[in-house]
Amino acid sequence: MPLRDFHSLTEKPGYLAIRGGPHNIDVEHSPSILLKKQTRFDLEWSTEVSFDPSRTGEEAGTVLWLNSTAYAAIGVRKNEDGGLRIAYRRPDDKDAIQVSLKSASSDRLC
């Protein structure tokens, strides 16, 4: 089965659009990923997410990745009540730590 296109440089000019799939971070063959090699220990980065989840549990965000047993993920997740939450997770967590967003309709979270 061929891989579907998961990215676009023309969908929103000036941005890289990455469309997620049905896989979570524990699935090694998930194609919806963009990697950047870490060249230092002290660094800053930012991630801007435009995300409109349709189902409970859908999540978008960023991950600091070493391997499948050493990572930290932070993202926006749709909760059971329909609201959005900030979710933080490590591989040894049974479930993500979740914090409610003050404004689920906000276009930009800082």
Tab-separated table of C-alpha atoms in Angstrom:
chain	number	residue	atom	x	y	z
A	1	MET	CA	0.000	0.000	0.000
A	2	PRO	CA	1.518	3.380	-0.990
A	3	LEU	CA	1.957	6.123	1.594
A	4	ARG	CA	-0.459	9.019	1.281
A	5	ASP	CA	0.866	12.551	1.102
A	6	PHE	CA	1.059	13.853	4.665
A	7	HIS	CA	2.514	17.295	4.003
A	8	SER	CA	1.986	20.379	1.865
A	9	LEU	CA	3.960	23.549	1.196
A	10	THR	CA	1.147	25.087	-0.883
A	11	GLU	CA	-1.931	24.472	1.297
A	12	LYS	CA	-1.098	27.552	3.376
A	13	PRO	CA	1.627	29.605	1.645
A	14	GLY	CA	4.616	30.279	3.887
A	15	TYR	CA	3.872	27.294	6.153
A	16	LEU	CA	4.557	23.582	6.218
A	17	ALA	CA	1.289	21.685	6.697
A	18	ILE	CA	1.639	18.203	8.192
A	19	ARG	CA	-1.505	16.081	8.353
A	20	GLY	CA	-1.526	13.409	11.015
A	21	GLY	CA	-2.674	9.862	10.599
A	22	PRO	CA	-4.349	7.260	12.798
A	23	HIS	CA	-1.048	6.343	14.497
A	24	ASN	CA	0.290	7.473	17.840
A	25	ILE	CA	3.901	8.102	18.833
A	26	ASP	CA	4.403	4.455	19.819
A	27	VAL	CA	4.026	3.325	16.186
A	28	GLU	CA	7.478	3.494	14.606
A	29	HIS	CA	6.247	3.628	11.004
A	30	SER	CA	4.060	6.726	11.406
A	31	PRO	CA	4.905	8.954	8.418
A	32	SER	CA	3.528	12.238	9.860
A	33	ILE	CA	6.781	13.451	11.318
A	34	LEU	CA	9.362	16.158	10.754
A	35	LEU	CA	12.747	15.700	12.423
A	36	LYS	CA	15.520	18.156	13.237
A	37	LYS	CA	18.818	16.961	14.634
A	38	GLN	CA	19.633	18.430	18.041
A	39	THR	CA	23.042	20.091	17.827
A	40	ARG	CA	23.225	21.533	21.365
A	41	PHE	CA	21.816	20.945	24.829
A	42	ASP	CA	20.684	24.532	25.411
A	43	LEU	CA	18.201	25.514	22.746
A	44	GLU	CA	14.829	27.109	22.204
A	45	TRP	CA	12.162	26.211	19.683
A	46	SER	CA	8.528	26.955	19.098
A	47	THR	CA	5.688	25.088	17.486
A	48	GLU	CA	2.559	26.736	16.151
A	49	VAL	CA	-0.376	24.386	15.705
A	50	SER	CA	-3.590	24.920	13.773
A	51	PHE	CA	-5.729	22.002	14.931
A	52	ASP	CA	-9.443	21.191	14.734
A	53	PRO	CA	-9.875	17.658	16.125
A	54	SER	CA	-13.004	15.718	15.230
A	55	ARG	CA	-12.673	12.840	17.728
A	56	THR	CA	-11.838	12.395	21.409
A	57	GLY	CA	-8.151	11.666	21.925
A	58	GLU	CA	-6.890	13.327	18.736
A	59	GLU	CA	-3.734	15.299	19.484
A	60	ALA	CA	-1.241	17.606	17.747
A	61	GLY	CA	1.963	19.028	19.152
A	62	THR	CA	5.705	18.521	19.428
A	63	VAL	CA	8.004	15.797	20.760
A	64	LEU	CA	11.571	15.766	22.016
A	65	TRP	CA	12.674	12.350	20.779
A	66	LEU	CA	15.679	10.151	21.496
A	67	ASN	CA	14.012	6.767	20.944
A	68	SER	CA	10.759	4.923	21.750
A	69	THR	CA	11.702	4.667	25.442
A	70	ALA	CA	13.104	8.200	25.875
A	71	TYR	CA	10.932	11.125	24.775
A	72	ALA	CA	8.708	13.908	26.071
A	73	ALA	CA	5.573	14.996	24.208
A	74	ILE	CA	3.436	18.100	24.648
A	75	GLY	CA	0.371	18.876	22.593
A	76	VAL	CA	-3.252	19.899	22.343
A	77	ARG	CA	-5.747	17.037	22.791
A	78	LYS	CA	-9.527	16.790	22.444
A	79	ASN	CA	-11.008	15.587	25.726
A	80	GLU	CA	-14.089	13.440	26.426
A	81	ASP	CA	-16.156	16.558	27.201
A	82	GLY	CA	-15.334	18.050	23.769
A	83	GLY	CA	-12.928	20.641	25.172
A	84	LEU	CA	-9.250	21.020	24.356
A	85	ARG	CA	-6.487	20.327	26.857
A	86	ILE	CA	-2.733	20.651	26.984
A	87	ALA	CA	-1.330	17.117	27.317
A	88	TYR	CA	2.191	16.238	28.452
A	89	ARG	CA	3.477	12.671	28.280
A	90	ARG	CA	6.615	10.557	28.693
A	91	PRO	CA	6.950	6.865	27.750
A	92	ASP	CA	6.629	5.681	31.358
A	93	ASP	CA	3.372	7.607	31.964
A	94	LYS	CA	0.234	5.468	31.957
A	95	ASP	CA	-1.691	8.478	30.687
A	96	ALA	CA	-0.876	12.055	29.845
A	97	ILE	CA	-0.965	14.854	32.377
A	98	GLN	CA	-3.711	17.143	31.131
A	99	VAL	CA	-4.394	20.800	31.852
A	100	SER	CA	-7.548	22.567	30.637
A	101	LEU	CA	-7.134	25.438	28.225
A	102	LYS	CA	-8.657	28.716	29.319
A	103	SER	CA	-9.858	29.460	25.800
A	104	ALA	CA	-10.485	26.480	23.544
A	105	SER	CA	-11.389	28.846	20.709
A	106	SER	CA	-8.010	30.584	20.750
A	107	ASP	CA	-6.159	30.398	17.424
A	108	ARG	CA	-2.777	30.653	19.105
A	109	LEU	CA	-1.547	29.138	22.341
A	110	CYS	CA	1.576	30.480	23.989
